[in-house]
Short mmCIF file of C-alpha atoms in Angstrom, two decimals:
data_model
loop_
_atom_site.label_atom_id
_atom_site.label_comp_id
_atom_site.label_asym_id
_atom_site.label_seq_id
_atom_site.Cartn_x
_atom_site.Cartn_y
_atom_site.Cartn_z
CA MET D 24 53.59 64.05 230.93
CA ALA D 25 54.70 62.19 227.83
CA HIS D 26 58.02 60.42 228.15
CA ASN D 27 61.02 61.66 226.21
CA ASN D 28 62.65 58.62 224.60
CA SER D 29 64.81 60.90 222.44
CA LEU D 30 66.51 62.52 225.45
CA THR D 31 66.90 59.16 227.18
CA LYS D 32 68.67 57.73 224.15
CA LYS D 33 70.97 60.72 223.88
CA PHE D 34 72.11 60.37 227.48
CA LEU D 35 72.49 56.61 227.15
CA LEU D 36 74.83 57.10 224.19
CA ALA D 37 76.53 60.06 225.88
CA ALA D 38 77.48 57.76 228.78
CA LYS D 39 79.20 55.43 226.30
CA TYR D 40 80.98 58.30 224.57
CA GLU D 41 82.26 59.51 227.95
CA GLU D 42 83.52 56.02 228.77
CA ILE D 43 85.41 55.86 225.47
CA HIS D 44 86.82 59.36 225.96
CA ALA D 45 88.04 58.45 229.47
CA LEU D 46 89.71 55.29 228.13
CA GLU D 47 91.40 57.20 225.30
CA GLN D 48 92.70 59.81 227.73
CA LEU D 49 93.91 57.02 230.03
CA GLN D 50 95.69 55.42 227.07
CA LYS D 51 97.53 58.72 226.44
CA SER D 52 98.44 58.88 230.12
CA CYS D 53 99.86 55.35 229.90
CA TYR D 54 102.16 56.39 227.05
CA ASN D 55 103.25 59.32 229.21
CA LEU D 56 103.98 57.03 232.16
CA ILE D 57 106.27 54.95 229.94
CA LYS D 58 108.31 58.09 229.19
CA LEU D 59 108.37 58.86 232.90
CA GLY D 60 109.65 55.37 233.72
CA GLN D 61 112.40 55.62 231.11
CA PHE D 62 113.59 58.95 232.53
CA VAL D 63 113.50 57.66 236.11
CA HIS D 64 115.64 54.68 235.02
CA GLN D 65 118.36 57.04 233.76
CA LEU D 66 118.16 59.28 236.85
CA GLN D 67 118.60 56.22 239.08
CA LYS D 68 121.76 55.31 237.21
CA GLU D 69 123.03 58.90 237.39
CA ARG D 70 122.45 58.92 241.16
CA ALA D 71 124.66 55.86 241.68
CA MET D 72 127.41 57.18 239.39
CA SER D 73 127.38 60.50 241.22
CA ASN D 74 127.89 58.65 244.51
CA ILE D 75 130.94 56.79 243.22
CA TYR D 76 132.33 60.02 241.76
CA LEU D 77 131.87 61.91 245.05
CA ALA D 78 132.89 59.13 247.44
CA SER D 79 136.08 58.42 245.46
CA ASN D 80 137.10 62.10 245.50
CA ARG D 81 136.48 62.41 241.74
CA THR D 82 138.91 59.59 240.89
CA LEU D 83 136.23 57.25 239.52
CA PHE D 84 133.41 57.52 236.97
CA GLU D 85 134.10 61.08 235.81
CA GLN D 86 133.65 60.34 232.10
CA GLN D 87 130.89 57.79 232.66
CA LEU D 88 128.94 60.33 234.69
CA GLN D 89 129.15 62.98 231.97
CA GLN D 90 127.92 60.50 229.41
CA GLN D 91 125.10 59.42 231.70
CA ILE D 92 123.96 63.02 232.18
CA LYS D 93 123.53 63.26 228.41
CA HIS D 94 121.34 60.12 228.44
CA SER D 95 119.26 61.56 231.28
CA ASP D 96 118.81 64.85 229.44
CA VAL D 97 117.50 63.13 226.29
CA LEU D 98 114.90 61.19 228.29
CA GLN D 99 113.98 64.28 230.30
CA GLN D 100 113.22 66.20 227.12
CA ALA D 101 111.14 63.29 225.83
CA LEU D 102 109.16 63.33 229.10
CA PHE D 103 108.55 67.09 228.85
CA GLU D 104 107.22 66.73 225.31
CA SER D 105 105.01 63.83 226.36
CA LEU D 106 103.59 65.76 229.33
CA ALA D 107 102.74 68.74 227.16
CA GLN D 108 101.17 66.56 224.46
CA THR D 109 99.17 64.48 226.93
CA TYR D 110 97.84 67.14 229.27
CA LEU D 111 98.17 70.59 227.66
CA CYS D 112 97.09 69.88 224.07
CA THR D 113 93.75 68.40 225.13
CA LYS D 114 90.88 69.68 227.22
CA PRO D 115 91.58 68.89 230.90
CA GLY D 116 89.44 66.10 232.32
CA VAL D 117 87.13 66.54 235.28
CA GLY D 118 88.88 66.11 238.64
CA ASN D 119 92.43 66.30 237.27
CA SER D 120 93.52 69.24 239.44
CA ARG D 121 95.47 67.06 241.90
CA LEU D 122 97.31 65.29 239.07
CA TYR D 123 98.16 68.60 237.39
CA ASN D 124 99.38 69.96 240.71
CA LEU D 125 101.64 66.94 241.27
CA ILE D 126 103.05 67.33 237.76
CA THR D 127 103.79 70.96 238.61
CA ILE D 128 105.58 69.92 241.81
CA SER D 129 107.63 67.28 239.96
CA LEU D 130 108.65 69.81 237.31
CA GLN D 131 109.64 72.28 240.02
CA SER D 132 111.69 69.53 241.63
CA LEU D 133 113.39 68.85 238.30
CA ASP D 134 114.40 72.52 238.14
CA THR D 135 116.92 71.73 240.89
CA LEU D 136 118.63 69.03 238.80
CA TYR D 137 120.98 71.45 237.01
CA SER D 138 122.26 73.00 240.26
CA LEU D 139 122.54 69.52 241.82
CA ARG D 140 124.80 68.42 238.97
CA GLU D 141 126.94 71.52 239.40
CA LYS D 142 127.38 70.77 243.11
CA VAL D 143 128.32 67.16 242.31
CA ALA D 144 130.90 68.35 239.75
CA LYS D 145 132.45 70.76 242.29
CA GLN D 146 132.12 68.32 245.21
CA ALA D 147 130.05 70.95 247.00
CA LEU D 148 128.09 68.17 248.73
CA ASN D 149 128.77 64.65 249.89
CA ALA D 150 127.44 61.38 248.48
CA SER D 151 124.67 61.11 251.10
CA GLN D 152 123.38 64.59 250.30
CA SER D 153 123.53 63.86 246.60
CA THR D 154 121.53 60.65 247.09
CA GLN D 155 118.90 62.51 249.09
CA SER D 156 118.50 65.18 246.40
CA PHE D 157 118.21 62.67 243.55
CA THR D 158 115.77 60.56 245.58
CA GLN D 159 113.51 63.57 246.22
CA ILE D 160 113.31 64.24 242.48
CA ILE D 161 112.56 60.60 241.68
CA THR D 162 109.94 60.39 244.44
CA SER D 163 108.10 63.41 243.04
CA LEU D 164 107.99 61.70 239.63
CA LEU D 165 106.69 58.44 241.12
CA ASN D 166 103.94 60.41 242.88
CA VAL D 167 102.69 61.48 239.43
CA PHE D 168 102.56 57.81 238.49
CA LEU D 169 100.58 56.94 241.63
CA GLU D 170 98.06 59.75 241.07
CA THR D 171 97.52 58.66 237.47
CA ALA D 172 96.74 55.15 238.70
CA ASP D 173 94.28 56.57 241.23
CA GLY D 174 92.45 58.47 238.49
CA ALA D 175 92.09 55.48 236.18
CA SER D 176 88.47 54.47 235.57
CA ASP D 177 88.99 50.97 234.15
CA PRO D 178 89.60 48.03 236.53
CA VAL D 179 91.83 46.05 234.15
CA ILE D 180 94.10 49.02 233.52
CA THR D 181 94.02 50.11 237.17
CA ARG D 182 95.24 46.69 238.35
CA LEU D 183 98.08 46.84 235.82
CA LEU D 184 98.95 50.36 236.97
CA VAL D 185 99.04 49.19 240.60
CA ALA D 186 101.36 46.34 239.56
CA TYR D 187 103.45 48.78 237.50
CA PHE D 188 103.78 51.33 240.31
CA ASN D 189 104.78 48.72 242.89
CA PHE D 190 107.34 47.26 240.52
CA MET D 191 108.77 50.74 239.88
CA GLN D 192 108.81 51.35 243.63
CA GLY D 193 110.70 48.09 244.17
CA LYS D 194 113.12 49.06 241.43
CA GLU D 195 113.61 52.46 243.08
CA TYR D 196 114.58 50.75 246.34
CA ALA D 197 117.00 48.62 244.30
CA GLY D 198 118.37 51.87 242.86
CA GLN D 199 118.80 53.35 246.33
CA GLU D 200 120.56 50.17 247.39
CA ARG D 201 122.90 50.49 244.39
CA ALA D 202 123.71 54.09 245.34
CA CYS D 203 124.25 53.18 249.01
CA GLY D 204 126.56 50.25 248.25
CA ALA D 205 128.49 52.23 245.64
CA MET D 206 129.16 54.95 248.18
CA ALA D 207 130.31 52.40 250.79
CA PHE D 208 132.78 50.67 248.49
CA ALA D 209 134.10 53.90 246.96
CA SER D 210 134.73 55.50 250.37
CA ASN D 211 136.00 52.30 252.10
CA LYS D 212 133.57 53.04 254.94
CA PHE D 213 130.42 51.25 255.99
CA ASP D 214 129.14 51.91 259.51
CA SER D 215 126.26 50.22 261.34
CA GLU D 216 123.76 52.89 260.24
CA GLN D 217 124.62 52.33 256.59
CA LYS D 218 124.35 48.56 257.04
CA ALA D 219 120.87 48.99 258.54
CA LEU D 220 119.96 51.24 255.60
CA LEU D 221 121.12 48.62 253.10
CA SER D 222 118.95 46.00 254.83
CA HIS D 223 116.05 48.46 254.79
CA PHE D 224 116.30 48.82 251.02
CA GLN D 225 116.41 45.05 250.56
CA HIS D 226 113.33 44.54 252.74
CA ASN D 227 111.36 47.23 250.92
CA GLN D 228 112.24 45.74 247.56
CA GLN D 229 110.76 42.45 248.67
CA THR D 230 107.59 44.12 249.99
CA SER D 231 107.05 46.11 246.78
CA PHE D 232 107.60 43.09 244.55
CA GLU D 233 105.14 41.07 246.64
CA PHE D 234 102.49 43.74 245.98
CA PHE D 235 103.44 43.67 242.31
CA SER D 236 102.92 39.90 242.19
CA GLN D 237 99.42 40.25 243.65
CA TYR D 238 98.26 42.49 240.80
CA ALA D 239 100.37 41.32 237.85
CA ASP D 240 99.26 38.62 235.41
CA GLU D 241 100.98 35.24 235.08
CA GLN D 242 103.28 36.31 232.25
CA LEU D 243 104.64 39.26 234.22
CA THR D 244 105.10 37.29 237.44
CA ALA D 245 106.93 34.62 235.43
CA SER D 246 109.37 37.30 234.19
CA TYR D 247 109.97 38.42 237.77
CA LYS D 248 110.72 34.82 238.83
CA LEU D 249 113.34 34.64 236.07
CA LEU D 250 114.97 37.75 237.55
CA LEU D 251 115.29 35.97 240.89
CA GLN D 252 117.16 33.15 239.15
CA ASP D 253 119.47 35.46 237.19
CA GLU D 254 123.20 35.40 237.88
CA SER D 255 123.19 39.10 238.80
CA ASN D 256 120.80 38.33 241.65
CA GLN D 257 123.19 35.74 243.02
CA GLU D 258 126.20 38.04 242.63
CA ILE D 259 124.52 40.94 244.40
CA ASP D 260 123.84 38.67 247.38
CA LYS D 261 127.57 37.89 247.67
CA LEU D 262 128.47 41.58 247.59
CA ARG D 263 125.74 42.38 250.13
CA THR D 264 127.28 39.84 252.49
CA MET D 265 130.71 41.37 251.98
CA LEU D 266 129.38 44.83 252.83
CA GLN D 267 127.62 43.62 255.96
CA GLN D 268 130.83 41.95 257.17
CA LEU D 269 132.99 45.06 256.76
CA ALA D 270 134.41 46.46 259.99
CA PRO D 271 133.46 50.11 260.72
CA ASN D 272 137.15 51.15 260.63
CA ASN D 273 138.06 49.13 257.58
CA ASN D 274 141.59 49.75 256.27
CA GLN D 275 141.29 47.71 253.08
CA GLU D 276 141.30 49.43 249.72
CA LEU D 277 137.88 48.56 248.28
CA SER D 278 137.24 51.49 245.94
CA GLN D 279 137.71 49.33 242.84
CA LEU D 280 134.92 47.10 244.10
CA SER D 281 132.57 50.05 243.75
CA GLU D 282 132.68 49.53 239.99
CA VAL D 283 132.04 45.79 240.41
CA TRP D 284 129.10 46.55 242.71
CA PHE D 285 127.77 49.14 240.28
CA ASP D 286 128.03 46.77 237.30
CA VAL D 287 126.32 43.87 239.10
CA ALA D 288 123.58 46.04 240.62
CA THR D 289 123.05 47.73 237.26
CA ALA D 290 122.77 44.41 235.42
CA ARG D 291 120.07 43.40 237.90
CA ILE D 292 118.24 46.74 237.62
CA ASP D 293 118.46 46.66 233.82
CA ILE D 294 116.57 43.35 233.89
CA MET D 295 113.98 45.07 236.09
CA HIS D 296 113.75 47.79 233.47
CA GLN D 297 113.09 45.14 230.82
CA ILE D 298 110.22 43.85 232.96
CA GLU D 299 108.97 47.44 233.25
CA GLN D 300 108.91 47.58 229.46
CA GLN D 301 106.90 44.34 229.38
CA ILE D 302 104.40 45.88 231.79
CA SER D 303 104.26 48.95 229.54
CA LYS D 304 103.41 46.85 226.49
CA ARG D 305 100.76 44.94 228.44
CA LEU D 306 99.32 48.24 229.67
CA ILE D 307 99.05 49.75 226.17
CA ALA D 308 97.55 46.52 224.80
CA ALA D 309 94.97 46.47 227.62
CA ALA D 310 94.02 50.10 226.93
CA LYS D 311 93.51 49.32 223.24
CA GLU D 312 91.43 46.24 224.08
CA GLN D 313 89.20 48.19 226.45
CA ILE D 314 88.67 50.97 223.90
CA VAL D 315 87.73 48.45 221.20
CA ALA D 316 85.29 46.74 223.59
CA ALA D 317 83.70 50.07 224.55
CA LYS D 318 83.29 51.07 220.89
CA GLN D 319 81.72 47.71 220.05
CA SER D 320 79.29 48.22 222.93
CA LEU D 321 78.47 51.69 221.57
CA ASP D 322 77.78 50.24 218.11
CA THR D 323 75.47 47.64 219.66
CA HIS D 324 73.60 50.34 221.58
CA GLN D 325 73.21 52.47 218.46
CA GLY D 326 71.88 49.53 216.44
CA THR D 327 69.41 48.57 219.15
CA LEU D 328 68.23 52.17 219.59
CA ALA D 329 67.60 52.42 215.86
CA ILE D 330 65.16 49.52 216.22
CA ILE D 331 63.54 51.08 219.30
CA THR D 332 62.88 54.29 217.40
CA LYS D 333 60.60 52.44 215.01
CA ASP D 334 58.43 50.87 217.67
CA SER D 335 58.71 51.90 221.33
CA PRO D 336 56.22 51.00 224.09
CA ASP D 337 54.45 53.77 225.94
CA ILE D 338 56.44 53.51 229.16
CA SER D 339 57.34 56.66 231.05
CA ILE D 340 60.90 57.51 232.07
CA SER D 341 59.88 57.58 235.73
CA THR D 342 58.52 54.02 235.48
CA THR D 343 61.74 52.79 233.83
CA ALA D 344 63.85 54.54 236.47
CA THR D 345 61.78 52.99 239.28
CA LEU D 346 62.26 49.49 237.88
CA LEU D 347 65.99 50.02 237.33
CA SER D 348 66.41 51.25 240.89
CA ALA D 349 64.49 48.26 242.21
CA GLU D 350 66.60 45.80 240.20
CA LEU D 351 69.93 47.34 241.17
CA ASN D 352 68.89 47.25 244.83
CA GLY D 353 67.91 43.59 244.60
CA CYS D 354 64.16 44.26 244.74
CA THR D 355 61.38 42.81 242.57
CA ALA D 356 58.70 45.11 241.16
CA THR D 357 55.43 43.45 240.23
CA ASN D 358 52.92 45.96 238.98
CA ILE D 359 51.07 46.96 235.85
CA ALA D 360 53.99 49.05 234.61
CA ALA D 361 56.29 46.03 234.85
CA GLU D 362 53.87 43.98 232.77
CA LYS D 363 53.85 46.70 230.10
CA LEU D 364 57.62 46.84 230.13
CA ALA D 365 57.87 43.07 229.80
CA ALA D 366 56.23 43.35 226.37
CA ASN D 367 59.28 45.15 225.05
CA LYS D 368 62.26 45.46 227.38
CA THR D 369 64.75 46.73 224.82
CA MET D 370 65.23 50.23 226.22
CA TYR D 371 65.04 48.97 229.77
CA ASP D 372 67.61 46.26 229.06
CA LEU D 373 70.05 48.74 227.57
CA ILE D 374 69.82 51.08 230.54
CA ALA D 375 70.00 48.20 233.02
CA GLU D 376 73.00 46.76 231.18
CA GLN D 377 74.81 50.11 231.29
CA SER D 378 74.00 50.56 234.99
CA GLN D 379 75.22 47.06 235.80
CA HIS D 380 78.37 47.67 233.75
CA ILE D 381 79.18 50.76 235.81
CA LYS D 382 78.41 48.92 239.05
CA LEU D 383 80.79 46.09 238.14
CA ILE D 384 83.52 48.57 237.21
CA ASN D 385 83.20 50.38 240.54
CA ASN D 386 83.31 47.11 242.48
CA ALA D 387 86.39 45.95 240.59
CA LEU D 388 88.10 49.31 241.10
CA SER D 389 87.46 49.36 244.83
CA GLU D 390 90.23 46.96 245.91
CA ALA D 391 92.91 48.46 243.68
CA ARG D 392 92.03 52.01 244.73
CA ASN D 393 92.26 51.03 248.40
CA VAL D 394 95.87 49.95 247.79
CA ILE D 395 96.58 53.21 245.96
CA ASN D 396 95.00 55.35 248.68
CA GLU D 397 96.96 53.55 251.40
CA GLN D 398 100.20 54.22 249.52
CA LYS D 399 99.28 57.89 249.07
CA ILE D 400 98.62 58.24 252.82
CA ILE D 401 101.98 56.60 253.63
CA ASN D 402 103.71 58.97 251.20
CA GLN D 403 101.96 61.95 252.80
CA ALA D 404 103.07 60.87 256.27
CA LYS D 405 106.65 60.41 255.06
CA PHE D 406 106.59 63.90 253.55
CA ILE D 407 105.46 65.31 256.92
CA LEU D 408 108.33 63.57 258.73
CA ILE D 409 110.83 64.70 256.09
CA GLU D 410 109.69 68.32 256.36
CA GLN D 411 109.27 68.56 260.13
CA LEU D 412 112.12 66.33 261.35
CA LYS D 413 114.50 67.01 258.44
CA LEU D 414 114.83 63.30 257.64
CA THR D 415 115.71 61.56 254.41
CA GLU D 416 113.03 59.53 252.63
CA ALA D 417 114.63 56.30 253.85
CA GLN D 418 114.83 57.54 257.46
CA ALA D 419 111.18 58.64 257.38
CA HIS D 420 110.12 55.25 256.03
CA LYS D 421 112.15 53.42 258.69
CA LYS D 422 110.59 55.58 261.41
CA LEU D 423 107.11 54.66 260.20
CA GLN D 424 108.02 50.97 260.06
CA LYS D 425 109.47 51.00 263.59
CA GLN D 426 106.40 52.70 265.02
CA ALA D 427 104.16 50.21 263.23
CA MET D 428 106.14 47.27 264.65
CA ASP D 429 106.26 48.74 268.17
CA ASN D 430 102.48 49.33 268.22
CA HIS D 431 101.59 46.12 266.34
CA VAL D 432 99.63 48.03 263.69
CA SER D 433 99.94 48.47 259.92
CA LEU D 434 102.15 51.05 258.26
CA HIS D 435 98.99 52.63 256.83
CA LYS D 436 97.48 53.01 260.32
CA VAL D 437 100.59 54.76 261.64
CA ALA D 438 100.58 57.09 258.62
CA GLU D 439 96.93 57.97 259.27
CA GLN D 440 97.71 58.79 262.90
CA ILE D 441 100.56 61.11 261.91
CA ILE D 442 98.41 62.95 259.37
CA THR D 443 95.59 63.29 261.95
CA LEU D 444 97.99 64.76 264.53
CA VAL D 445 99.29 67.32 262.05
CA ASP D 446 95.78 68.28 260.96
#
């Protein structure tokens, strides 16, 4: 049967068009993630202010909290518009059902925000309950971020997304620490369980930022090192020490220190947010660079195929496919067909180049996706513990860590075991 060079060329170009389309969709998703990060930043601040308001019996931060709610609402609306523009105004991509489902869950979680604020205003819940509710909302939003990173098809962007997620996760632990410390100072109480929780948040910050450093470029890691040297980082250490030294039945009036703690912790977290914005810019720049590179490759393919059309050797598609398979598997084919192909390898080279390009992408994605999948499994195990044992997110995480330490295995391994038992 005569070969069909025309159909081969169409599919070769179609592969490039699909790559460009995937990159453009990923670029839109990156813009959306920036909006998500901005909203999360405001919710984290609102959580801490709510704690001071509740723990101080509504004597502190009443006006500041109302103003903060307005800031949160503006960013929430911007996120909603971005989500609709990114995912509902374009044709859904293949395999996006899990991402769309997680977006649905996060939006459902956000539906509870209005009633949560009402309860805070009426003091219908305590600071710990408020923290747990805010944290659940923020966690659902971060899960959308993690799933987007898992669906990314470009290794450069995926590594940046892994760095971005881990930095946001570290910042979230810093936010939980801010809320925990604010509650302790405002209420003049800090028992051993709360002290252990504060240490837990500090440890998890360090772990998350270590992961970030593994996947971030030199410029971003340099910015993080500057954060460690910032005055706010030194001040927060002093206040941490003060909290850890408080007696369980403390009689000192420390409520005013809640504002000092909040200001210092916020200054530190605001610097983290600036680093987040740097990561955002790097992410968008990388997406643009990858799109330009893919389009240049498409132009090259089209130019080369135009030349092939004028004079193409009589080599069948099956012969070309056999040789490509042999090359990709590290084999050497020496036969008459190979000699014919050697006379003009243009079509073969293009297909081989595209196949090798995809192979390199998959290899580069493998490591980053392993990190993402491990984090998703840990999150799933935490959700199981939260649902079945009625724990907070922090308590579930601590339970996983303790079991991992007791059994001398990784956190990921413990999470897998829990999921297997439930299944």
